[in-house]
mmCIF file of C-alpha atoms and ligand atoms in Angstrom:
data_model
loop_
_atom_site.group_PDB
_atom_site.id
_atom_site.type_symbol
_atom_site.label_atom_id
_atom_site.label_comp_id
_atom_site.label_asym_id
_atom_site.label_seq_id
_atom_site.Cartn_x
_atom_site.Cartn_y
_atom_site.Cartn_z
ATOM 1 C CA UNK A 1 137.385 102.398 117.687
ATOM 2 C CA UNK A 2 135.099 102.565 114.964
ATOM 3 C CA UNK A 3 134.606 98.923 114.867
ATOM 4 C CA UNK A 4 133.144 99.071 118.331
ATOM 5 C CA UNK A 5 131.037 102.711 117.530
ATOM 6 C CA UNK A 6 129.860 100.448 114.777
ATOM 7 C CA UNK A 7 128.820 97.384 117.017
ATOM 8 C CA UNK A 8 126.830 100.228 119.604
ATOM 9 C CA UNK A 9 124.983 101.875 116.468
ATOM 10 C CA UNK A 10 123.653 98.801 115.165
ATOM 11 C CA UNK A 11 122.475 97.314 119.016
ATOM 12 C CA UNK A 12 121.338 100.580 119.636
ATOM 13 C CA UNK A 13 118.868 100.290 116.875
ATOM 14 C CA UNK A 14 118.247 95.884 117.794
ATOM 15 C CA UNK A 15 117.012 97.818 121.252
ATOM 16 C CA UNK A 16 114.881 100.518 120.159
ATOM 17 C CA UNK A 17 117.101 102.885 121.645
ATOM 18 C CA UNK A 18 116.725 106.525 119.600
ATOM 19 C CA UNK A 19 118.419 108.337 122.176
ATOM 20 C CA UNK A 20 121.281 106.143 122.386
ATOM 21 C CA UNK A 21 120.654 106.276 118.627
ATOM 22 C CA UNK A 22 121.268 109.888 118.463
ATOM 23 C CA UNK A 23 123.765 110.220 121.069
ATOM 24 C CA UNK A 24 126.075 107.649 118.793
ATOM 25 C CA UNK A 25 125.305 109.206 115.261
ATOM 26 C CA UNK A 26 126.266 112.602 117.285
ATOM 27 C CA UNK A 27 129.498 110.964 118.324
ATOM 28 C CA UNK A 28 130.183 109.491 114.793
ATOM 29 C CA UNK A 29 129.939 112.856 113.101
ATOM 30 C CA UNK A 30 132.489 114.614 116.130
ATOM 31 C CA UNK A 31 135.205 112.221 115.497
ATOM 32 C CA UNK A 32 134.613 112.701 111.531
ATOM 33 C CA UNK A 33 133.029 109.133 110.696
ATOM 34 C CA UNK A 34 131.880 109.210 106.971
ATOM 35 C CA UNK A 35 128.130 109.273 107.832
ATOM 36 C CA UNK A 36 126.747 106.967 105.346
ATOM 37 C CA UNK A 37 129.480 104.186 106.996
ATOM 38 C CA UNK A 38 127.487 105.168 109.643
ATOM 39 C CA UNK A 39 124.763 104.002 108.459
ATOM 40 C CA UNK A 40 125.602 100.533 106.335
ATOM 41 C CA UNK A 41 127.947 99.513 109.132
ATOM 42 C CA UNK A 42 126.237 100.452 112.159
ATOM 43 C CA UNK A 43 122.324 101.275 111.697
ATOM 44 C CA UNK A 44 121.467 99.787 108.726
ATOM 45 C CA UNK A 45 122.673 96.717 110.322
ATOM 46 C CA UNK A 46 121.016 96.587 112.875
ATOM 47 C CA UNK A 47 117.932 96.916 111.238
ATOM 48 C CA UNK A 48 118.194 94.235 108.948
ATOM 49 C CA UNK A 49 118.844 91.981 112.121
ATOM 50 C CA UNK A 50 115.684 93.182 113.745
ATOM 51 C CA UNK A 51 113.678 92.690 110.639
ATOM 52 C CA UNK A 52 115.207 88.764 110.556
ATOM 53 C CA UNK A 53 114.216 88.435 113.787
ATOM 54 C CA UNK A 54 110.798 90.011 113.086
ATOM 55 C CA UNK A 55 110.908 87.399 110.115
ATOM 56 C CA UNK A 56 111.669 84.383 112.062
ATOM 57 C CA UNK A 57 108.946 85.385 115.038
ATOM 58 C CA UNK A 58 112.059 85.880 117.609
ATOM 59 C CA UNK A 59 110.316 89.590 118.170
ATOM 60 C CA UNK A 60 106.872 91.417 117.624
ATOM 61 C CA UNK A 61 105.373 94.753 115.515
ATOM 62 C CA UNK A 62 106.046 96.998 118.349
ATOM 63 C CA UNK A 63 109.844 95.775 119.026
ATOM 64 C CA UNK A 64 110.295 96.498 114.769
ATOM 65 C CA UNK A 65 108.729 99.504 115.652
ATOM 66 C CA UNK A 66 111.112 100.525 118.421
ATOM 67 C CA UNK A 67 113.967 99.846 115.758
ATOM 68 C CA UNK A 68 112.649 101.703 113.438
ATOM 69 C CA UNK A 69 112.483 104.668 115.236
ATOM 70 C CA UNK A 70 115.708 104.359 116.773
ATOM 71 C CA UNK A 71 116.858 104.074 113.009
ATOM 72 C CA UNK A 72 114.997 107.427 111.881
ATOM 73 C CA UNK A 73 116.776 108.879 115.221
ATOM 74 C CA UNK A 74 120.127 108.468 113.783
ATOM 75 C CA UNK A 75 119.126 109.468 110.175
ATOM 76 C CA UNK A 76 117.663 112.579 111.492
ATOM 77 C CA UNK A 77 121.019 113.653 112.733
ATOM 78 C CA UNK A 78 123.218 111.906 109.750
ATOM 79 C CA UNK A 79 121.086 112.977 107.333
ATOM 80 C CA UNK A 80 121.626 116.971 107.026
ATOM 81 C CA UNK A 81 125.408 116.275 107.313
ATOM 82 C CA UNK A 82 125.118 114.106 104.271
ATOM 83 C CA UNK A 83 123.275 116.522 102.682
ATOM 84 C CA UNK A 84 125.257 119.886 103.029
ATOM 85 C CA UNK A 85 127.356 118.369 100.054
ATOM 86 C CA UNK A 86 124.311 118.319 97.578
ATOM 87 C CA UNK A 87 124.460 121.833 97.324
ATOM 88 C CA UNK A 88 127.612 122.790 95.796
ATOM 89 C CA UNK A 89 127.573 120.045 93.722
ATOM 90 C CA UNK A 90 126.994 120.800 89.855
ATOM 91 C CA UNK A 91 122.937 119.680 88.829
ATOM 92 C CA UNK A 92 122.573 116.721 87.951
ATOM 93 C CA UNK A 93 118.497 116.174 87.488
ATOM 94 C CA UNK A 94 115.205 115.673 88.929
ATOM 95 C CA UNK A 95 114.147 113.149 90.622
ATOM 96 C CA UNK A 96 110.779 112.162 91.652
ATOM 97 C CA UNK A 97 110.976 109.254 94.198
ATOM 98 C CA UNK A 98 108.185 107.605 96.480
ATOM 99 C CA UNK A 99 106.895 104.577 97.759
ATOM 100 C CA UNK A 100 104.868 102.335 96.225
ATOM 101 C CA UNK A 101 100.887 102.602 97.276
ATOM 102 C CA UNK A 102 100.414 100.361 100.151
ATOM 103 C CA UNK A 103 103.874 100.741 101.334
ATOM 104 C CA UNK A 104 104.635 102.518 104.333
ATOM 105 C CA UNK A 105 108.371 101.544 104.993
ATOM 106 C CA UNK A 106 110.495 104.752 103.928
ATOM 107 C CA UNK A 107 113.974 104.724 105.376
ATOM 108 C CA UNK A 108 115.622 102.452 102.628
ATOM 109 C CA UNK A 109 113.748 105.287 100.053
ATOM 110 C CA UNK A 110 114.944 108.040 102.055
ATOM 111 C CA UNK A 111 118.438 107.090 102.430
ATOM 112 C CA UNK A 112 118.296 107.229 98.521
ATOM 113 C CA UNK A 113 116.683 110.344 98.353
ATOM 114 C CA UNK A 114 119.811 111.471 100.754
ATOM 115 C CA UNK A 115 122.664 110.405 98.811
ATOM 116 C CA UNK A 116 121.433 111.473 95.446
ATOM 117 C CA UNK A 117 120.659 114.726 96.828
ATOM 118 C CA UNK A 118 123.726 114.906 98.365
ATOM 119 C CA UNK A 119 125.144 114.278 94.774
ATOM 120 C CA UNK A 120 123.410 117.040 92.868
ATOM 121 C CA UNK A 121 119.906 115.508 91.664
ATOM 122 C CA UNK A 122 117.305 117.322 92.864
ATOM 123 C CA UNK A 123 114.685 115.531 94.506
ATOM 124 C CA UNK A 124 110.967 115.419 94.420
ATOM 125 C CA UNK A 125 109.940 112.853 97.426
ATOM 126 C CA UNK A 126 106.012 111.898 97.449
ATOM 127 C CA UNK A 127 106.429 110.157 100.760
ATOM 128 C CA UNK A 128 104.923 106.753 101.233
ATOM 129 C CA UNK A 129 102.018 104.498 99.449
ATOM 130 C CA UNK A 130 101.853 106.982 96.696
ATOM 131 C CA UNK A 131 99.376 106.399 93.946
ATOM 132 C CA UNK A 132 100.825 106.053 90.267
ATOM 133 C CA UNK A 133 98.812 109.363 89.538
ATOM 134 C CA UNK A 134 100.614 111.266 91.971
ATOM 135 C CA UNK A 135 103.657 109.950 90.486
ATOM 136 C CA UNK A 136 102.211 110.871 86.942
ATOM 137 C CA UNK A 137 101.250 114.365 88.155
ATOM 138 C CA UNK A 138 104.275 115.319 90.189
ATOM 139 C CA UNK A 139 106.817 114.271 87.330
ATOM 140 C CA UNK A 140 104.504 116.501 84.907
ATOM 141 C CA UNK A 141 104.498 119.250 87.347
ATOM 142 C CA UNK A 142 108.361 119.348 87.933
ATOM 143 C CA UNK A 143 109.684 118.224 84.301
ATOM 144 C CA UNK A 144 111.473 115.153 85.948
ATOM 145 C CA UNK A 145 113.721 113.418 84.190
ATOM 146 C CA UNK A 146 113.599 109.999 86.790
ATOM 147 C CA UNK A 147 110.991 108.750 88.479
ATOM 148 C CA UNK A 148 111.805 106.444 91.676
ATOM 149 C CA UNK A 149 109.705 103.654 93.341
ATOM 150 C CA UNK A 150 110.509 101.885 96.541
ATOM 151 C CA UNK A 151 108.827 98.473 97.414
ATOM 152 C CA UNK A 152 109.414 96.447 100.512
ATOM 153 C CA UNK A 153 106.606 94.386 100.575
ATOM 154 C CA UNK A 154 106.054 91.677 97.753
ATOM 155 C CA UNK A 155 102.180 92.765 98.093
ATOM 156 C CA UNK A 156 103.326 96.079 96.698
ATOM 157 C CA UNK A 157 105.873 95.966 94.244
ATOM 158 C CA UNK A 158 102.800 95.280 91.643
ATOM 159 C CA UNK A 159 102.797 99.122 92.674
ATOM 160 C CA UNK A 160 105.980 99.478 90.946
ATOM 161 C CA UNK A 161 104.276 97.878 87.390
ATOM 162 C CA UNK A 162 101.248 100.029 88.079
ATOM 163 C CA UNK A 163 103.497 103.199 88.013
ATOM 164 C CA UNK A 164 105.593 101.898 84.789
ATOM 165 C CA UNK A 165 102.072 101.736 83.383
ATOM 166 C CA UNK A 166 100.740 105.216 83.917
ATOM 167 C CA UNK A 167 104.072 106.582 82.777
ATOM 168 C CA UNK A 168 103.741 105.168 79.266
ATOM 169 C CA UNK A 169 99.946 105.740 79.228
ATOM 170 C CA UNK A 170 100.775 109.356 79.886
ATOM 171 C CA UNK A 171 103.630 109.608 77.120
ATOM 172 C CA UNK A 172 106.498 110.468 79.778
ATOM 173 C CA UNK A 173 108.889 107.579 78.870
ATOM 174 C CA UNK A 174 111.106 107.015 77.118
ATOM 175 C CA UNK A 175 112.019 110.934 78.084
ATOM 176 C CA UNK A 176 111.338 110.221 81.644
ATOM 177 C CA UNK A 177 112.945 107.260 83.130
ATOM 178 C CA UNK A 178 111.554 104.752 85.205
ATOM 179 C CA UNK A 179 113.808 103.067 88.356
ATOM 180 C CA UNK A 180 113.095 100.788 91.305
ATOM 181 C CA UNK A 181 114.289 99.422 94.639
ATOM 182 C CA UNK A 182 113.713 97.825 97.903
ATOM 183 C CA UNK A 183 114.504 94.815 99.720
ATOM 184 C CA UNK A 184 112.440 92.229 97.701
ATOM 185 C CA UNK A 185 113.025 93.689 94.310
ATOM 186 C CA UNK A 186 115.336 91.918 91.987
ATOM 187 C CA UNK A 187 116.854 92.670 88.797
ATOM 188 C CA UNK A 188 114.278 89.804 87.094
ATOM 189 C CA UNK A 189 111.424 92.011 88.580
ATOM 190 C CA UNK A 190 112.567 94.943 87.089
ATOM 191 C CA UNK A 191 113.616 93.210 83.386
ATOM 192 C CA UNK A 192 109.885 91.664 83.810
ATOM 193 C CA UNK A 193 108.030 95.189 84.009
ATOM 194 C CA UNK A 194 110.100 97.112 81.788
ATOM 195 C CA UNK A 195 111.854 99.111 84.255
ATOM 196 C CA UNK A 196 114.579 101.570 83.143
ATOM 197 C CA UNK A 197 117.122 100.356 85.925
ATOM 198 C CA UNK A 198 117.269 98.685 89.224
ATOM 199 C CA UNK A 199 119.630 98.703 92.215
ATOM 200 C CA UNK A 200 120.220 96.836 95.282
ATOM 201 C CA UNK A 201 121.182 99.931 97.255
ATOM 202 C CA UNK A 202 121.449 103.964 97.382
ATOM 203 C CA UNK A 203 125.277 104.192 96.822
ATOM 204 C CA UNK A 204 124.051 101.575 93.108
ATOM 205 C CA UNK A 205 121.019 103.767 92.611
ATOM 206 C CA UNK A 206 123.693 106.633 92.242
ATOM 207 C CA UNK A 207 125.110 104.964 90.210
ATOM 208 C CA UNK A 208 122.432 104.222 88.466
ATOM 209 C CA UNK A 209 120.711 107.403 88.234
ATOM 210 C CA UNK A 210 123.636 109.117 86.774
ATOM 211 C CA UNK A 211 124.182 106.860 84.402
ATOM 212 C CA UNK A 212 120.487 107.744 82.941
ATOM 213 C CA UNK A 213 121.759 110.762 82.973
ATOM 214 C CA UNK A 214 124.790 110.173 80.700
ATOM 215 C CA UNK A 215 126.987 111.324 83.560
ATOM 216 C CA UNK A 216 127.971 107.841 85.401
ATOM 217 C CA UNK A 217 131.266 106.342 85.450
ATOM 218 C CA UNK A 218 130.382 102.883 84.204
ATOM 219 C CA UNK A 219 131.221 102.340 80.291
ATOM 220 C CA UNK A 220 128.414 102.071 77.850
HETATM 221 CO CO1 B1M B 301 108.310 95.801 107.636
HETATM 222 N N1 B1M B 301 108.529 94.206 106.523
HETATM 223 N N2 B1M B 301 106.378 95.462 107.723
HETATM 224 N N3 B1M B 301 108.264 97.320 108.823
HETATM 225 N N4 B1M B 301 110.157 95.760 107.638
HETATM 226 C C1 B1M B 301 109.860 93.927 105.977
HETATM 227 C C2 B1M B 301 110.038 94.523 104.575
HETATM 228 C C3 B1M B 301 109.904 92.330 106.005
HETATM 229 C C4 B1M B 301 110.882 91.705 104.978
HETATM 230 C C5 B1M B 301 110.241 91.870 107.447
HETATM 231 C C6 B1M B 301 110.236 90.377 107.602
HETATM 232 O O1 B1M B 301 109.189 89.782 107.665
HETATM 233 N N5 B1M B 301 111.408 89.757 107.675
HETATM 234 C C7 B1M B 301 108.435 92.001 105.707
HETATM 235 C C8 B1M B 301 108.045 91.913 104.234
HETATM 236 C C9 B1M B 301 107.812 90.495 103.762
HETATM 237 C C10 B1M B 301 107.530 90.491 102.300
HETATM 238 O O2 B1M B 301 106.562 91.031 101.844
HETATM 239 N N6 B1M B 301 108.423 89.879 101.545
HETATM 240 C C11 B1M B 301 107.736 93.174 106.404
HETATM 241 C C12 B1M B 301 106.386 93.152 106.840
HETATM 242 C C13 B1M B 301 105.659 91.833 106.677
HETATM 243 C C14 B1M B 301 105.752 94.283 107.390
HETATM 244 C C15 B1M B 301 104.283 94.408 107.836
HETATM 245 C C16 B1M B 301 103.252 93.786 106.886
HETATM 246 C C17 B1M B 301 104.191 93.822 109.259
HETATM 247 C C18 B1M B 301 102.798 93.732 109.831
HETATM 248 O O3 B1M B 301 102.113 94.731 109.944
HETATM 249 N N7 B1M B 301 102.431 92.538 110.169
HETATM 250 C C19 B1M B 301 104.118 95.951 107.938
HETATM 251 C C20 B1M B 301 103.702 96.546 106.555
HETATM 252 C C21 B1M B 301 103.224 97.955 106.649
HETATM 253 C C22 B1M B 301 102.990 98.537 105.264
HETATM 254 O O4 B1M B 301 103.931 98.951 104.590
HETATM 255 N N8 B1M B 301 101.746 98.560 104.835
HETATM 256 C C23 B1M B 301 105.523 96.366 108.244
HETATM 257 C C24 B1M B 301 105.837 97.481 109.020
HETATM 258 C C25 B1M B 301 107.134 97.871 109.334
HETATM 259 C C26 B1M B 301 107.483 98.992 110.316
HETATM 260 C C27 B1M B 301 106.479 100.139 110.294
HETATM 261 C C28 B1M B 301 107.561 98.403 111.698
HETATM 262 C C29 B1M B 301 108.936 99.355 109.860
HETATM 263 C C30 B1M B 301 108.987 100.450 108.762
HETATM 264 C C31 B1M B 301 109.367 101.804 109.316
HETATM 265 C C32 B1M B 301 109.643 102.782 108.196
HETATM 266 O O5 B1M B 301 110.179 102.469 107.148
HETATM 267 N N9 B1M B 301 109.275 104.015 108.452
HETATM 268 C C33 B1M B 301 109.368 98.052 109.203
HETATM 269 C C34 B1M B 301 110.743 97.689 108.974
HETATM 270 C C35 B1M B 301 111.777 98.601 109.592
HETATM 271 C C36 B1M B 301 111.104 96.549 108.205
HETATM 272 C C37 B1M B 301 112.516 95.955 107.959
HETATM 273 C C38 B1M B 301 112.933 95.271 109.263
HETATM 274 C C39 B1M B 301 113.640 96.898 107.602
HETATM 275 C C40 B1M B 301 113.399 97.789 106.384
HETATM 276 C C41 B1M B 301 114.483 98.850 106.378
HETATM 277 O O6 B1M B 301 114.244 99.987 106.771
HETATM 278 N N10 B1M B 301 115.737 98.437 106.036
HETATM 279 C C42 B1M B 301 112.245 94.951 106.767
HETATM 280 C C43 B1M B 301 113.159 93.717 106.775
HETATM 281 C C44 B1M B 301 114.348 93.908 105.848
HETATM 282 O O7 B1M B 301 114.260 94.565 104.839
HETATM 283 N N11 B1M B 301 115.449 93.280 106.175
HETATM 284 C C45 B1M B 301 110.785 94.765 106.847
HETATM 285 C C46 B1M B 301 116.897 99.333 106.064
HETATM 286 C C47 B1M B 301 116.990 100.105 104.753
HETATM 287 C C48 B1M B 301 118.252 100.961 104.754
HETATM 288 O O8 B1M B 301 117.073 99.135 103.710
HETATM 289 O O9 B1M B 301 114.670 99.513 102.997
HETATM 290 O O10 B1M B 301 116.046 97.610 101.998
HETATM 291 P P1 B1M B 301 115.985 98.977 102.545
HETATM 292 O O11 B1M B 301 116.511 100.001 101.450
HETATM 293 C C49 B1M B 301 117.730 99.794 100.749
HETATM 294 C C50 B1M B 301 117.586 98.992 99.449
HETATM 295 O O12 B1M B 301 116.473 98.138 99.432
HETATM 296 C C51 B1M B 301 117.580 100.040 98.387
HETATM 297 O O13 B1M B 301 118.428 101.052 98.914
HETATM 298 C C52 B1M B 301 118.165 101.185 100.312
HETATM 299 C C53 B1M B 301 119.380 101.717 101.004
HETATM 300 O O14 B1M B 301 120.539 100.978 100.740
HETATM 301 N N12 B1M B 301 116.339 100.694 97.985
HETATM 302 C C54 B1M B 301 116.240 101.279 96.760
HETATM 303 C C55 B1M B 301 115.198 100.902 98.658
HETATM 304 N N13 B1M B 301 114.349 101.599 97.905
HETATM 305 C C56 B1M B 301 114.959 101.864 96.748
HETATM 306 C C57 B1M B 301 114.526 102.564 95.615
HETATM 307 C C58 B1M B 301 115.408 102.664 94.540
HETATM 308 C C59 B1M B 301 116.655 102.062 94.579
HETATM 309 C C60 B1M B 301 117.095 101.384 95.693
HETATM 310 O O15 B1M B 301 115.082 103.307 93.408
HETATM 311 C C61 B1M B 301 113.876 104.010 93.345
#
């Protein structure tokens, strides 16, 4: 059964569906689906086939566009369930997390916001093509002790340097540290601008983030 809920969620979002979207994250929650398998199996998926098929010319901007939305329709409804765990969990930081300036793709970013705020860090999100000073300002404003950038598009993960930059210009790091993520980030990237960490996805950037903290799992 899930296999197949799984196979619906991720054409639902290859058709630009978002009510069939929402009508199948709705379903997934009733017969108690872990909502982020919700989303890796079954939306996430079928994302990354659209944006393949975007890649290889098979579709156009609008069809991506019609995913994309059917995606945010599903993470709209997943999304608060994931989140009514944050809450009683013990705190584990502050996080100030945005997209790189330029950048306007956000559901990757937000799906990290989600699942660290679902874990106890308490998150700061600047939205999308944020500036490095906003970055600066905001982790000033809040005391943060991470500071998140999200880059999808090669053109804009020189965004990611750029905020690196104005954190040490502005004293914040070492205190403050400095992560990144998105689909063409790699770890050389992030060894390359002296980034504090970098993950491949939100359940690593957990990971990741609380091991910054000196609360992860992993051994030193
Ligand atoms: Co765009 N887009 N897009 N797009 N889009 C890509 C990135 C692309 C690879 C598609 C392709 O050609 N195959 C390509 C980039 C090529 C490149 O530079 N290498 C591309 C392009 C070219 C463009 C436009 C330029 C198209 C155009 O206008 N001609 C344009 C750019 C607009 C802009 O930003 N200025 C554009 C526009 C769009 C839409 C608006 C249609 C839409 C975005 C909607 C939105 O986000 N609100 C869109 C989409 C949906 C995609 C793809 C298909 C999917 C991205 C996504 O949401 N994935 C994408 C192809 C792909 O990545 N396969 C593509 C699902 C999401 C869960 O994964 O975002 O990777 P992801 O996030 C993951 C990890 O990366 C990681 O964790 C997340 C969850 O596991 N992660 C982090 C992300 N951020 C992190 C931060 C961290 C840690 C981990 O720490 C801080």
């Amino acid at each position: 059964m899930p296999d197949q809920l799984f196979e619906a969620m991720r054409q639902s979002v290859i058709d630009g569906a978002p009510d069939t979207a929402t009508e199948l994250a709705q379903q997934a929650l009733a017969s108690g689906v872990d909502p982020l398998e919700a989303v890796n199996q079954g939306f996430a998926a079928g994302i990354t086939f659209a944006g393949e098929q975007f890649g290889c010319g098979q579709i156009y901007l609008p069809d991506l566009l019609a995913s994309a939305e059917a995606m945010k329709a599903a993470m709209s409804i997943l999304e608060p369930e994931m989140l009514k765990q944050g809450s009683q969990r013990e705190a584990l930081g502050k996080v100030v997390l945005g997209t790189a300036k330029g950048d306007i793709h956000d559901i990757g970013k937000n799906l990290v916001a989600t699942i660290l705020a679902a874990s106890g860090f308490q998150i700061f999100d600047l939205g999308t093509s944020v500036t490095p000073e906003q970055f600066v300002a905001k982790a000033k404003e809040v005391d943060a002790d991470i500071v998140g950038v999200s880059a999808l598009l090669t053109t804009t993960m020189a965004g990611q340097k750029a905020v690196i930059e104005a954190l040490d210009r502005n004293g914040l790091r070492p205190r403050v540290k400095a992560i990144i993520g998105g689909a063409a980030v790699t770890s050389k990237w992030a060894a390359e601008i002296g980034a504090d960490g970098y993950s491949r996805n939100a359940i690593d950037a957990l990971e990741l983030a609380k091991n910054l903290m000196g609360k992860g799992t992993a051994l030193a």
